[in-house]
Amino acid sequence: MKNHKGIIYTLLTIVVIIGIVFGLHALTGSSANSKNATITVGSQGSDYDIWNHIAKSPQAKKLGLKIKVKQITDGVQLNNATAQGSVNVNAFQSYSYLEAYNKEHKTAQLAALGTTYLEPLGIYSDKYKKVTQIPSHATIAIANNPANTARGLLLLQSAGLIKLKKNFGTLGNTNDIVSNPKHLKFKQIDDTTGPRVLHNVDAVLISNTVALEGHLNVLKDSIFHEKIDTDTRSNINVLATAKKNKSNASYKKLVKLYHEPAIQKYIKDQYAGTKVEVQKPLSYLK
């Protein structure tokens, strides 16, 4: 009987040791696979082109990052894919867009990994060289979609042309103007048509992406544009991931990679300096 018990104890010991060995192997193997796993970055427009360049760069290789870039042109779909995991990290949206998405999608929460850039919104005019020259009763063309309408009105306030109510929000509109000393008139337009209506109004607000397509440089051709300050911090673009992955070390490396000097030189050269680098802690956005 004692011999039988001894054999049983010996077998159990062997089984435990084998389990530990295989467990450690699986753990280390999983860790290695995670470390060397390909990161799928979802993007669109010019950001898609930038991340294709970054994915092939020596800087990505130096940081040990394998990147696959996936294009999804609809912002909500891209965020959904990120929340669901078919995209690991996305690069296309401002912090305010991310917050708006999270408010609308309670079960698919995203988190910012780090800041990337600000594309300044600009005020353009064919008639005037300074905002102070804009006359009374002038017509200002402004985007007809809620997010860009609010952003444009905040820019007009920064330029000293209007004053908005204190609790003006990201979905505010012209009804929230409390002071309009020049009695400006506002013409709502599809924001993609900004450069085309430039000759028909006194001034027009144009996003940087649209301005570039219209061969305009916000830093040189606008008569006033956004600066990096507390009023524009919610417009800063971020890298985003599913909330559960916000501490993923490999994903965080993408932020460092984006700000590598060689990468920034490429972006500056390609987009004439209009994607203004922002390297701030996430606390700056809140």
mmCIF file of C-alpha atoms in Angstrom:
data_model
loop_
_atom_site.group_PDB
_atom_site.id
_atom_site.type_symbol
_atom_site.label_atom_id
_atom_site.label_comp_id
_atom_site.label_asym_id
_atom_site.label_seq_id
_atom_site.Cartn_x
_atom_site.Cartn_y
_atom_site.Cartn_z
ATOM 1 C CA MET A 1 0.000 0.000 0.000
ATOM 2 C CA LYS A 2 2.824 2.380 0.918
ATOM 3 C CA ASN A 3 4.464 1.612 -2.428
ATOM 4 C CA HIS A 4 1.240 2.474 -4.247
ATOM 5 C CA LYS A 5 0.973 5.775 -2.375
ATOM 6 C CA GLY A 6 4.602 6.521 -3.197
ATOM 7 C CA ILE A 7 3.998 5.903 -6.893
ATOM 8 C CA ILE A 8 0.890 8.137 -6.837
ATOM 9 C CA TYR A 9 2.785 10.970 -5.083
ATOM 10 C CA THR A 10 5.631 10.621 -7.587
ATOM 11 C CA LEU A 11 3.252 10.785 -10.554
ATOM 12 C CA LEU A 12 1.459 13.807 -9.100
ATOM 13 C CA THR A 13 4.808 15.543 -8.579
ATOM 14 C CA ILE A 14 5.796 14.850 -12.187
ATOM 15 C CA VAL A 15 2.440 16.164 -13.439
ATOM 16 C CA VAL A 16 2.828 19.360 -11.374
ATOM 17 C CA ILE A 17 6.395 19.921 -12.638
ATOM 18 C CA ILE A 18 5.322 19.371 -16.261
ATOM 19 C CA GLY A 19 2.421 21.802 -15.733
ATOM 20 C CA ILE A 20 4.741 24.442 -14.337
ATOM 21 C CA VAL A 21 7.241 24.003 -17.193
ATOM 22 C CA PHE A 22 4.541 24.220 -19.874
ATOM 23 C CA GLY A 23 2.883 27.127 -18.074
ATOM 24 C CA LEU A 24 6.106 29.103 -17.991
ATOM 25 C CA HIS A 25 6.753 28.284 -21.632
ATOM 26 C CA ALA A 26 3.263 29.462 -22.591
ATOM 27 C CA LEU A 27 3.664 32.606 -20.518
ATOM 28 C CA THR A 28 7.042 33.543 -21.969
ATOM 29 C CA GLY A 29 5.889 32.594 -25.451
ATOM 30 C CA SER A 30 2.787 34.730 -25.068
ATOM 31 C CA SER A 31 4.892 37.614 -23.785
ATOM 32 C CA ALA A 32 7.259 37.334 -26.736
ATOM 33 C CA ASN A 33 4.390 37.148 -29.199
ATOM 34 C CA SER A 34 2.773 40.190 -27.593
ATOM 35 C CA LYS A 35 6.046 42.096 -27.716
ATOM 36 C CA ASN A 36 6.564 41.353 -31.414
ATOM 37 C CA ALA A 37 2.901 41.467 -32.457
ATOM 38 C CA THR A 38 1.871 43.606 -35.400
ATOM 39 C CA ILE A 39 -0.053 46.711 -34.359
ATOM 40 C CA THR A 40 -2.924 47.626 -36.661
ATOM 41 C CA VAL A 41 -3.244 51.394 -36.946
ATOM 42 C CA GLY A 42 -6.498 52.652 -38.436
ATOM 43 C CA SER A 43 -6.509 56.014 -40.175
ATOM 44 C CA GLN A 44 -7.872 58.124 -43.020
ATOM 45 C CA GLY A 45 -6.904 60.982 -45.338
ATOM 46 C CA SER A 46 -3.485 62.549 -44.866
ATOM 47 C CA ASP A 47 -3.014 60.707 -41.575
ATOM 48 C CA TYR A 48 -3.283 57.427 -43.474
ATOM 49 C CA ASP A 49 -0.429 58.541 -45.739
ATOM 50 C CA ILE A 50 1.650 59.654 -42.761
ATOM 51 C CA TRP A 51 1.236 56.359 -40.925
ATOM 52 C CA ASN A 52 2.125 54.368 -44.023
ATOM 53 C CA HIS A 53 5.393 56.305 -44.045
ATOM 54 C CA ILE A 54 5.888 55.785 -40.315
ATOM 55 C CA ALA A 55 5.221 52.035 -40.589
ATOM 56 C CA LYS A 56 8.096 51.645 -43.077
ATOM 57 C CA SER A 57 10.471 53.989 -41.283
ATOM 58 C CA PRO A 58 13.821 53.034 -39.693
ATOM 59 C CA GLN A 59 12.549 54.665 -36.504
ATOM 60 C CA ALA A 60 9.703 52.117 -36.221
ATOM 61 C CA LYS A 61 12.171 49.290 -36.710
ATOM 62 C CA LYS A 62 14.497 50.763 -34.084
ATOM 63 C CA LEU A 63 11.670 50.779 -31.547
ATOM 64 C CA GLY A 64 10.811 47.181 -32.435
ATOM 65 C CA LEU A 65 7.360 48.080 -33.759
ATOM 66 C CA LYS A 66 5.634 46.185 -36.558
ATOM 67 C CA ILE A 67 2.813 48.326 -37.916
ATOM 68 C CA LYS A 68 0.036 47.557 -40.375
ATOM 69 C CA VAL A 69 -2.002 50.558 -41.551
ATOM 70 C CA LYS A 70 -5.691 50.145 -42.320
ATOM 71 C CA GLN A 71 -7.853 52.788 -43.991
ATOM 72 C CA ILE A 72 -11.425 53.357 -42.783
ATOM 73 C CA THR A 73 -12.883 56.594 -44.133
ATOM 74 C CA ASP A 74 -15.834 56.923 -41.752
ATOM 75 C CA GLY A 75 -14.823 58.232 -38.320
ATOM 76 C CA VAL A 76 -17.527 56.436 -36.319
ATOM 77 C CA GLN A 77 -16.799 53.137 -38.063
ATOM 78 C CA LEU A 78 -13.091 53.591 -37.367
ATOM 79 C CA ASN A 79 -13.760 54.202 -33.682
ATOM 80 C CA ASN A 80 -16.117 51.210 -33.570
ATOM 81 C CA ALA A 81 -13.412 49.005 -35.104
ATOM 82 C CA THR A 82 -10.946 50.269 -32.477
ATOM 83 C CA ALA A 83 -13.337 49.609 -29.613
ATOM 84 C CA GLN A 84 -14.030 46.096 -30.965
ATOM 85 C CA GLY A 85 -10.331 45.289 -31.511
ATOM 86 C CA SER A 86 -10.036 44.834 -35.291
ATOM 87 C CA VAL A 87 -8.015 48.059 -35.119
ATOM 88 C CA ASN A 88 -5.574 48.428 -32.219
ATOM 89 C CA VAL A 89 -4.899 52.160 -32.395
ATOM 90 C CA ASN A 90 -6.375 54.906 -34.533
ATOM 91 C CA ALA A 91 -4.907 58.178 -35.773
ATOM 92 C CA PHE A 92 -7.376 60.674 -37.191
ATOM 93 C CA GLN A 93 -9.398 62.431 -34.518
ATOM 94 C CA SER A 94 -9.294 65.396 -32.188
ATOM 95 C CA TYR A 95 -9.735 64.965 -28.469
ATOM 96 C CA SER A 96 -13.178 66.609 -28.650
ATOM 97 C CA TYR A 97 -14.256 64.100 -31.325
ATOM 98 C CA LEU A 98 -13.107 61.238 -29.093
ATOM 99 C CA GLU A 99 -15.044 62.652 -26.123
ATOM 100 C CA ALA A 100 -18.174 63.071 -28.239
ATOM 101 C CA TYR A 101 -17.869 59.461 -29.433
ATOM 102 C CA ASN A 102 -17.538 58.189 -25.856
ATOM 103 C CA LYS A 103 -20.668 60.099 -24.819
ATOM 104 C CA GLU A 104 -22.637 58.459 -27.618
ATOM 105 C CA HIS A 105 -21.198 54.951 -27.181
ATOM 106 C CA LYS A 106 -21.329 54.007 -23.508
ATOM 107 C CA THR A 107 -20.357 50.358 -24.101
ATOM 108 C CA ALA A 108 -17.530 51.054 -26.574
ATOM 109 C CA GLN A 109 -15.238 53.414 -24.725
ATOM 110 C CA LEU A 110 -11.951 54.710 -26.118
ATOM 111 C CA ALA A 111 -8.992 56.380 -24.447
ATOM 112 C CA ALA A 112 -6.296 58.722 -25.717
ATOM 113 C CA LEU A 113 -2.704 57.432 -25.720
ATOM 114 C CA GLY A 114 -1.030 60.752 -26.448
ATOM 115 C CA THR A 115 -1.155 63.981 -28.432
ATOM 116 C CA THR A 116 0.042 64.379 -32.028
ATOM 117 C CA TYR A 117 -0.768 67.711 -33.699
ATOM 118 C CA LEU A 118 -3.098 70.651 -34.181
ATOM 119 C CA GLU A 119 -4.294 71.539 -37.671
ATOM 120 C CA PRO A 120 -5.252 75.205 -37.233
ATOM 121 C CA LEU A 121 -8.613 76.425 -38.434
ATOM 122 C CA GLY A 122 -8.152 79.694 -40.301
ATOM 123 C CA ILE A 123 -10.060 82.822 -41.297
ATOM 124 C CA TYR A 124 -9.404 83.641 -44.962
ATOM 125 C CA SER A 125 -10.298 86.696 -47.013
ATOM 126 C CA ASP A 126 -9.648 87.926 -50.535
ATOM 127 C CA LYS A 127 -10.694 91.435 -49.562
ATOM 128 C CA TYR A 128 -8.935 92.121 -46.265
ATOM 129 C CA LYS A 129 -5.480 91.465 -44.858
ATOM 130 C CA LYS A 130 -6.368 91.830 -41.164
ATOM 131 C CA VAL A 131 -9.431 90.865 -39.136
ATOM 132 C CA THR A 132 -9.607 94.459 -37.885
ATOM 133 C CA GLN A 133 -10.328 95.549 -41.470
ATOM 134 C CA ILE A 134 -13.485 93.426 -41.708
ATOM 135 C CA PRO A 135 -16.303 96.022 -41.894
ATOM 136 C CA SER A 136 -19.710 96.220 -40.283
ATOM 137 C CA HIS A 137 -22.401 93.989 -41.797
ATOM 138 C CA ALA A 138 -19.752 91.801 -43.454
ATOM 139 C CA THR A 139 -20.719 88.262 -44.441
ATOM 140 C CA ILE A 140 -18.702 85.433 -42.881
ATOM 141 C CA ALA A 141 -18.998 81.913 -44.318
ATOM 142 C CA ILE A 142 -18.944 79.241 -41.638
ATOM 143 C CA ALA A 143 -19.233 75.424 -41.701
ATOM 144 C CA ASN A 144 -22.750 73.994 -41.433
ATOM 145 C CA ASN A 145 -21.835 70.926 -39.358
ATOM 146 C CA PRO A 146 -22.186 71.343 -35.565
ATOM 147 C CA ALA A 147 -18.613 70.577 -34.448
ATOM 148 C CA ASN A 148 -16.983 72.894 -36.982
ATOM 149 C CA THR A 149 -19.625 75.596 -36.485
ATOM 150 C CA ALA A 150 -18.747 75.779 -32.785
ATOM 151 C CA ARG A 151 -15.024 75.674 -33.483
ATOM 152 C CA GLY A 152 -15.375 78.483 -36.023
ATOM 153 C CA LEU A 153 -17.350 80.692 -33.644
ATOM 154 C CA LEU A 154 -14.696 80.231 -30.964
ATOM 155 C CA LEU A 155 -12.079 81.337 -33.491
ATOM 156 C CA LEU A 156 -14.109 84.440 -34.351
ATOM 157 C CA GLN A 157 -14.295 85.190 -30.640
ATOM 158 C CA SER A 158 -10.512 84.779 -30.324
ATOM 159 C CA ALA A 159 -10.158 87.230 -33.218
ATOM 160 C CA GLY A 160 -12.213 89.775 -31.262
ATOM 161 C CA LEU A 161 -15.105 89.851 -33.730
ATOM 162 C CA ILE A 162 -17.855 88.364 -31.522
ATOM 163 C CA LYS A 163 -18.475 87.274 -27.941
ATOM 164 C CA LEU A 164 -20.102 83.975 -26.957
ATOM 165 C CA LYS A 165 -22.043 83.012 -23.848
ATOM 166 C CA LYS A 166 -19.947 81.701 -20.954
ATOM 167 C CA ASN A 167 -21.110 78.076 -21.126
ATOM 168 C CA PHE A 168 -20.643 77.839 -24.903
ATOM 169 C CA GLY A 169 -20.166 74.156 -25.755
ATOM 170 C CA THR A 170 -18.789 71.981 -28.531
ATOM 171 C CA LEU A 171 -22.192 71.939 -30.237
ATOM 172 C CA GLY A 172 -22.857 75.665 -29.873
ATOM 173 C CA ASN A 173 -24.146 77.802 -32.759
ATOM 174 C CA THR A 174 -24.818 81.402 -33.788
ATOM 175 C CA ASN A 175 -27.724 81.612 -31.321
ATOM 176 C CA ASP A 176 -25.076 81.572 -28.566
ATOM 177 C CA ILE A 177 -23.532 84.890 -29.689
ATOM 178 C CA VAL A 178 -24.103 87.495 -26.969
ATOM 179 C CA SER A 179 -22.196 90.354 -28.607
ATOM 180 C CA ASN A 180 -21.786 91.108 -32.319
ATOM 181 C CA PRO A 181 -20.628 94.753 -32.449
ATOM 182 C CA LYS A 182 -20.039 94.726 -36.230
ATOM 183 C CA HIS A 183 -23.428 93.099 -36.909
ATOM 184 C CA LEU A 184 -21.714 90.348 -38.890
ATOM 185 C CA LYS A 185 -23.871 88.091 -41.043
ATOM 186 C CA PHE A 186 -23.202 84.363 -41.154
ATOM 187 C CA LYS A 187 -23.584 82.172 -44.214
ATOM 188 C CA GLN A 188 -23.504 78.452 -43.524
ATOM 189 C CA ILE A 189 -21.693 76.355 -46.136
ATOM 190 C CA ASP A 190 -20.488 72.819 -46.682
ATOM 191 C CA ASP A 191 -17.014 73.144 -45.161
ATOM 192 C CA THR A 192 -15.425 71.385 -48.153
ATOM 193 C CA THR A 193 -16.438 74.340 -50.381
ATOM 194 C CA GLY A 194 -14.544 77.022 -48.411
ATOM 195 C CA PRO A 195 -11.887 77.859 -51.032
ATOM 196 C CA ARG A 196 -14.541 78.074 -53.767
ATOM 197 C CA VAL A 197 -16.701 80.644 -51.960
ATOM 198 C CA LEU A 198 -13.741 82.792 -50.919
ATOM 199 C CA HIS A 199 -14.464 85.323 -53.694
ATOM 200 C CA ASN A 200 -18.163 85.620 -52.817
ATOM 201 C CA VAL A 201 -18.003 86.607 -49.138
ATOM 202 C CA ASP A 202 -16.001 88.974 -46.956
ATOM 203 C CA ALA A 203 -14.312 86.123 -45.075
ATOM 204 C CA VAL A 204 -14.586 82.371 -44.757
ATOM 205 C CA LEU A 205 -13.478 79.878 -42.115
ATOM 206 C CA ILE A 206 -11.667 76.899 -43.639
ATOM 207 C CA SER A 207 -10.282 73.771 -41.976
ATOM 208 C CA ASN A 208 -6.659 72.980 -42.742
ATOM 209 C CA THR A 209 -7.376 69.784 -44.685
ATOM 210 C CA VAL A 210 -9.741 71.656 -47.014
ATOM 211 C CA ALA A 211 -7.361 74.628 -47.219
ATOM 212 C CA LEU A 212 -4.493 72.404 -48.367
ATOM 213 C CA GLU A 213 -6.716 70.869 -51.049
ATOM 214 C CA GLY A 214 -7.464 74.420 -52.199
ATOM 215 C CA HIS A 215 -3.717 75.243 -52.300
ATOM 216 C CA LEU A 216 -3.932 77.464 -49.209
ATOM 217 C CA ASN A 217 -1.494 77.433 -46.317
ATOM 218 C CA VAL A 218 -3.139 78.382 -43.035
ATOM 219 C CA LEU A 219 0.123 79.742 -41.613
ATOM 220 C CA LYS A 220 0.712 82.060 -44.572
ATOM 221 C CA ASP A 221 -2.600 82.707 -46.315
ATOM 222 C CA SER A 222 -5.098 83.098 -43.470
ATOM 223 C CA ILE A 223 -5.652 86.489 -41.834
ATOM 224 C CA PHE A 224 -6.120 84.808 -38.444
ATOM 225 C CA HIS A 225 -5.795 81.217 -37.256
ATOM 226 C CA GLU A 226 -5.876 79.026 -34.183
ATOM 227 C CA LYS A 227 -2.902 78.931 -31.840
ATOM 228 C CA ILE A 228 -2.034 76.207 -29.346
ATOM 229 C CA ASP A 229 -3.634 77.430 -26.134
ATOM 230 C CA THR A 230 -6.342 76.512 -23.634
ATOM 231 C CA ASP A 231 -9.081 77.584 -26.075
ATOM 232 C CA THR A 232 -7.950 75.112 -28.734
ATOM 233 C CA ARG A 233 -6.709 72.207 -26.613
ATOM 234 C CA SER A 234 -9.789 70.077 -27.327
ATOM 235 C CA ASN A 235 -8.994 70.392 -31.067
ATOM 236 C CA ILE A 236 -5.602 68.721 -30.658
ATOM 237 C CA ASN A 237 -5.400 65.357 -32.398
ATOM 238 C CA VAL A 238 -4.622 62.202 -30.452
ATOM 239 C CA LEU A 239 -3.787 58.557 -30.904
ATOM 240 C CA ALA A 240 -6.637 56.499 -29.464
ATOM 241 C CA THR A 241 -7.232 52.900 -28.420
ATOM 242 C CA ALA A 242 -9.872 50.830 -26.622
ATOM 243 C CA LYS A 243 -10.047 51.966 -23.000
ATOM 244 C CA LYS A 244 -8.914 48.541 -21.737
ATOM 245 C CA ASN A 245 -5.663 48.944 -23.728
ATOM 246 C CA LYS A 246 -4.728 52.447 -22.564
ATOM 247 C CA SER A 247 -1.725 51.142 -20.586
ATOM 248 C CA ASN A 248 -0.374 48.913 -23.378
ATOM 249 C CA ALA A 249 3.360 49.649 -23.530
ATOM 250 C CA SER A 250 3.691 48.871 -27.254
ATOM 251 C CA TYR A 251 0.784 51.150 -28.148
ATOM 252 C CA LYS A 252 2.292 53.954 -26.086
ATOM 253 C CA LYS A 253 5.501 53.596 -28.109
ATOM 254 C CA LEU A 254 3.536 54.823 -31.138
ATOM 255 C CA VAL A 255 3.269 58.236 -29.480
ATOM 256 C CA LYS A 256 7.033 58.362 -29.023
ATOM 257 C CA LEU A 257 7.498 57.184 -32.609
ATOM 258 C CA TYR A 258 5.257 59.939 -33.992
ATOM 259 C CA HIS A 259 7.381 62.588 -32.268
ATOM 260 C CA GLU A 260 10.722 61.263 -33.514
ATOM 261 C CA PRO A 261 12.606 64.194 -35.150
ATOM 262 C CA ALA A 262 12.999 62.411 -38.492
ATOM 263 C CA ILE A 263 9.263 61.657 -38.626
ATOM 264 C CA GLN A 264 8.408 65.246 -37.745
ATOM 265 C CA LYS A 265 10.718 66.550 -40.469
ATOM 266 C CA TYR A 266 8.905 64.380 -43.024
ATOM 267 C CA ILE A 267 5.484 65.637 -41.874
ATOM 268 C CA LYS A 268 6.613 69.261 -41.864
ATOM 269 C CA ASP A 269 8.050 68.966 -45.369
ATOM 270 C CA GLN A 270 4.983 67.156 -46.732
ATOM 271 C CA TYR A 271 2.373 69.487 -45.243
ATOM 272 C CA ALA A 272 4.241 72.798 -45.185
ATOM 273 C CA GLY A 273 4.254 72.978 -41.407
ATOM 274 C CA THR A 274 0.454 73.078 -41.146
ATOM 275 C CA LYS A 275 0.236 69.977 -38.954
ATOM 276 C CA VAL A 276 1.641 71.739 -35.912
ATOM 277 C CA GLU A 277 3.291 69.235 -33.581
ATOM 278 C CA VAL A 278 1.806 69.068 -30.085
ATOM 279 C CA GLN A 279 3.730 67.057 -27.521
ATOM 280 C CA LYS A 280 1.757 67.571 -24.335
ATOM 281 C CA PRO A 281 0.743 65.316 -21.422
ATOM 282 C CA LEU A 282 -2.835 64.019 -21.618
ATOM 283 C CA SER A 283 -3.655 66.095 -18.548
ATOM 284 C CA TYR A 284 -3.263 69.203 -20.726
ATOM 285 C CA LEU A 285 -6.380 68.220 -22.684
ATOM 286 C CA LYS A 286 -8.663 68.070 -19.642
#
